[in-house]
Coordinates of C-alpha atoms and ligand atoms in Angstrom, one line a residue:
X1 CA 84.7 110.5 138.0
X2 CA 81.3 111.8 137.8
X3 CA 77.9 109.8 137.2
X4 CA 75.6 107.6 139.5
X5 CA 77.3 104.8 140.6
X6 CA 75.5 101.4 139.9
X7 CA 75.0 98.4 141.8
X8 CA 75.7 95.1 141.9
X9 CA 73.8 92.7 144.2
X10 CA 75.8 89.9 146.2
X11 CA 76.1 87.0 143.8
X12 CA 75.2 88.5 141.0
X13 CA 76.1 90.1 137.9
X14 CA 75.5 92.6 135.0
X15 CA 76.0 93.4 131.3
X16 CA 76.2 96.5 129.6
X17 CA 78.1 97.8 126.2
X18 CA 81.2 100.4 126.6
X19 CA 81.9 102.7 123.8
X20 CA 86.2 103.3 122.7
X21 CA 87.1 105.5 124.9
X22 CA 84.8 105.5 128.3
X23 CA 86.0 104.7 131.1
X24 CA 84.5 102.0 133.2
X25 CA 85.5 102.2 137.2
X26 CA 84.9 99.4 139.3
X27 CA 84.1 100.3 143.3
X28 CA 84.7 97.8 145.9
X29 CA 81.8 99.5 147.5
X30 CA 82.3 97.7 151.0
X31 CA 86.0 96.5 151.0
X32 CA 87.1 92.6 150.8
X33 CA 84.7 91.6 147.5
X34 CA 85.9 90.3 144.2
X35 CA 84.3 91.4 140.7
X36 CA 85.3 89.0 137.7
X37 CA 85.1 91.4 134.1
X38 CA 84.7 90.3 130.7
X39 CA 84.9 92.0 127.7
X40 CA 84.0 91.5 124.2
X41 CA 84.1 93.6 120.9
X42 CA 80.6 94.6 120.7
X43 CA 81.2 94.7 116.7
X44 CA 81.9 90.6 116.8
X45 CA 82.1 88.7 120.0
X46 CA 83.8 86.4 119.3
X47 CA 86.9 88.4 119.6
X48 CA 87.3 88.5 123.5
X49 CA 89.1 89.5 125.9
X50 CA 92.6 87.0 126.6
X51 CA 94.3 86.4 129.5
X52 CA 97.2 84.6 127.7
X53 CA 97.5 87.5 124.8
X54 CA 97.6 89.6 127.8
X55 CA 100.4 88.2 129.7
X56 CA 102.5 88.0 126.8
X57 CA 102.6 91.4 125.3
X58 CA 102.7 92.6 129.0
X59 CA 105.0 90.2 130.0
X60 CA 103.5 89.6 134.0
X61 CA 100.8 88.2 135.4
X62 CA 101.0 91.4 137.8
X63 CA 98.7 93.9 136.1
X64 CA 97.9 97.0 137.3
X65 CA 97.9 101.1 135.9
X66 CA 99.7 101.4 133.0
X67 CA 98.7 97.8 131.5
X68 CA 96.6 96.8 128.9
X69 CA 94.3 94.4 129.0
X70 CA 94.6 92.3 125.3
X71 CA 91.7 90.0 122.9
X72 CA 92.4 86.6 121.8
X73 CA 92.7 88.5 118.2
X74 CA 96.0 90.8 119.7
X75 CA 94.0 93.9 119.8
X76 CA 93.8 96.2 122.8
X77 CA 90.5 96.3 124.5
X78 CA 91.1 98.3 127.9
X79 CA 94.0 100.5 129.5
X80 CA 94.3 100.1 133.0
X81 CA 94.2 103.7 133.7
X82 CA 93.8 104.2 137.7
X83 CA 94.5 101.3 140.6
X84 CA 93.9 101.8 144.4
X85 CA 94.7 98.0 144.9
X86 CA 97.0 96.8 142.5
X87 CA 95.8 93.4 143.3
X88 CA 94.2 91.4 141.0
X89 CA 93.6 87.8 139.1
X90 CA 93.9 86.7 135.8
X91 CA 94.5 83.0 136.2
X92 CA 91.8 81.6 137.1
X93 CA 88.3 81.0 135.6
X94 CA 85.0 82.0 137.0
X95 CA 83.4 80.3 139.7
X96 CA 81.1 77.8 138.8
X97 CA 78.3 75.5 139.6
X98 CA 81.0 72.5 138.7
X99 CA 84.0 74.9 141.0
X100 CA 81.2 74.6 144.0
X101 CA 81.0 70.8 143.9
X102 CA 84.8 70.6 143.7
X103 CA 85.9 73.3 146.2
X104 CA 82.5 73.3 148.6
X105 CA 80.6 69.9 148.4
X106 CA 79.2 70.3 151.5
X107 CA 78.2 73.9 150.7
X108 CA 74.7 74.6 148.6
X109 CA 75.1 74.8 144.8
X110 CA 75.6 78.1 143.1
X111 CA 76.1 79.0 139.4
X112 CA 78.3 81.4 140.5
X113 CA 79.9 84.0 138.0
X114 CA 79.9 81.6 135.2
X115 CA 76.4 81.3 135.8
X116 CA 75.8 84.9 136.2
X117 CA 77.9 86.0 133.4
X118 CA 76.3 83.6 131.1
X119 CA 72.8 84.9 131.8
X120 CA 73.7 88.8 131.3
X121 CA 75.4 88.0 128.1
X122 CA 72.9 86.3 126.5
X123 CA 71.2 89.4 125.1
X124 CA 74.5 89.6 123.2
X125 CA 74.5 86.3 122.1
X126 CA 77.1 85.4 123.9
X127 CA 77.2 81.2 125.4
X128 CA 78.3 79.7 128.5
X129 CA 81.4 78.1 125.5
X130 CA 82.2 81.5 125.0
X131 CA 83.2 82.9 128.0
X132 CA 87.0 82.8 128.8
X133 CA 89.1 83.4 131.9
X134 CA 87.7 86.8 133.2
X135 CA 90.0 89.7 134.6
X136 CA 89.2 89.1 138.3
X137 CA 89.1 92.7 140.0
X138 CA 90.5 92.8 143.6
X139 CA 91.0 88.9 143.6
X140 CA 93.8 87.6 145.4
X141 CA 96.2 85.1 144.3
X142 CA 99.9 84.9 145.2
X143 CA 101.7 82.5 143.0
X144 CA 105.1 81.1 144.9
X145 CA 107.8 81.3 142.7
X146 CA 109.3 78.4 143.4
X147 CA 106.7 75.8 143.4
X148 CA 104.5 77.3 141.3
X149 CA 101.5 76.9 144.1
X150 CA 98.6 79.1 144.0
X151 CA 96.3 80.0 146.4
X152 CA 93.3 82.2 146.9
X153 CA 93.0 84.8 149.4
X154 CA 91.4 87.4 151.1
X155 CA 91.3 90.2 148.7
X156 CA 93.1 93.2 150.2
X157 CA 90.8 95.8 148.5
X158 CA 89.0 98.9 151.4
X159 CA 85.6 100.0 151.4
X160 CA 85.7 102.6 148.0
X161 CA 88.8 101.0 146.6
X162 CA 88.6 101.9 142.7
X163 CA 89.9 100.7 139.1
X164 CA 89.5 102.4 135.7
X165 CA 89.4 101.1 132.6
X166 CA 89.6 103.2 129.2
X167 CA 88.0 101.0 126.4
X168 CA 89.9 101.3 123.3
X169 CA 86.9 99.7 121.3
X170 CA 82.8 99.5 121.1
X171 CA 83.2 96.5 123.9
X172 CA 80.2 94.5 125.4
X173 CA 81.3 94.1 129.5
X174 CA 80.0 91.3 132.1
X175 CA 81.0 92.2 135.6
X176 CA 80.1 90.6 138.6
X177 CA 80.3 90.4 142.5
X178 CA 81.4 86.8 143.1
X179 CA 80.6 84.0 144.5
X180 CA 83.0 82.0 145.7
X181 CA 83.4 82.0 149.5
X182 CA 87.2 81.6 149.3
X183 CA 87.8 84.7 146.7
X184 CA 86.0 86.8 149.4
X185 CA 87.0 86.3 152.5
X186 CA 83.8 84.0 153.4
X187 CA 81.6 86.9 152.8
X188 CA 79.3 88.2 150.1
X189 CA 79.4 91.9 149.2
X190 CA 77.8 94.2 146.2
X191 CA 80.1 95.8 143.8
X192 CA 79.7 99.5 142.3
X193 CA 80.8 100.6 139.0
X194 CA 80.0 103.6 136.6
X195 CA 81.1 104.5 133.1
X196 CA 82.2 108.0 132.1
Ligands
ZN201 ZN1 83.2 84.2 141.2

């Protein structure tokens, strides 16, 4: 990959379109941190991307290189083209001013990628109603197979960990570094990312 790598504050987030073909890489930039992605067709965004379309036609909720990443409309919106981790979350929604009050009520209020997301979105139009469960890069959480449980853990991702996506149409991305003190190890790192 070539190109200036961006950055990401700590709790923050960006949004920024991504033409068929490019390929967006995520950096973990100093190890441990989670970055939830969104993506939208930047022709009508209301076709978005779907993490139940997904897990059907790629039948696992394990995705790494070589899966594709699917809309609520059954189109293909990004190849997972390179992984360092192969760790990664597709469950759960992002964190929230409502997930801090449930999971951390004695911790201060954040908005949290919801939050985040919503704001650099809104240049697209795009509403807090519109934004479904995100792809959550480098996030960690093991389902048991018995029980069902999940739980959230310390991602597993190293300082410069990578994963590239190759857009497979005009898409509109949100992509944060999270939160949530439990997705990241109790800690609050940027995240890098560059398109090429
Ligand atoms: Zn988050």
């Amino acid at each position: 990959m070539s190109g200036d790598i961006s950055r990401i504050e700590p709790r923050s987030g960006a949004a920024f379109e991504l033409a068929e073909g490019a390929v967006l890489e995520v950096v973990d930039l100093e190890g441990g941190q989670v970055s939830d992605l969104l993506a939208y067709n930047a022709k009508d965004c209301r076709e978005m991307i779907s993490n139940g379309r997904t897990f059907d036609y790629e039948e696992t909720i394990k995705l790494t290189a070589g899966n594709t990443l699917w809309s609520n409309r059954s189109n293909p919106m990004l190849d997972i083209v390179h992984d360092d981790t192969g760790m990664h979350d597709f469950l759960l929604t992002p964190c929230s001013k409502a997930t801090f009050r449930h999971f951390y009520p004695d911790k201060p209020v954040h908005r949290g990628c919801f939050g985040n997301l919503a704001a650099a979105l809104e240049p697209w139009g795009i509403e807090e109603d519109d934004i479904p469960c995100a792809f959550n890069v480098f996030m960690n959480v093991p389902v048991d197979g018995n029980s069902g449980k999940l739980s959230v853990e310390p991602p597993v991702s190293q300082a410069g960990d990578t994963l590239r996506l190759r857009a497979r149409m005009d898409l509109v991305i949100g992509l944060t570094a999270c939160s949530a003190y439990a997705s990241n190890g109790g800690t609050f790192k940027p995240i890098g990312y560059r398109v090429e």
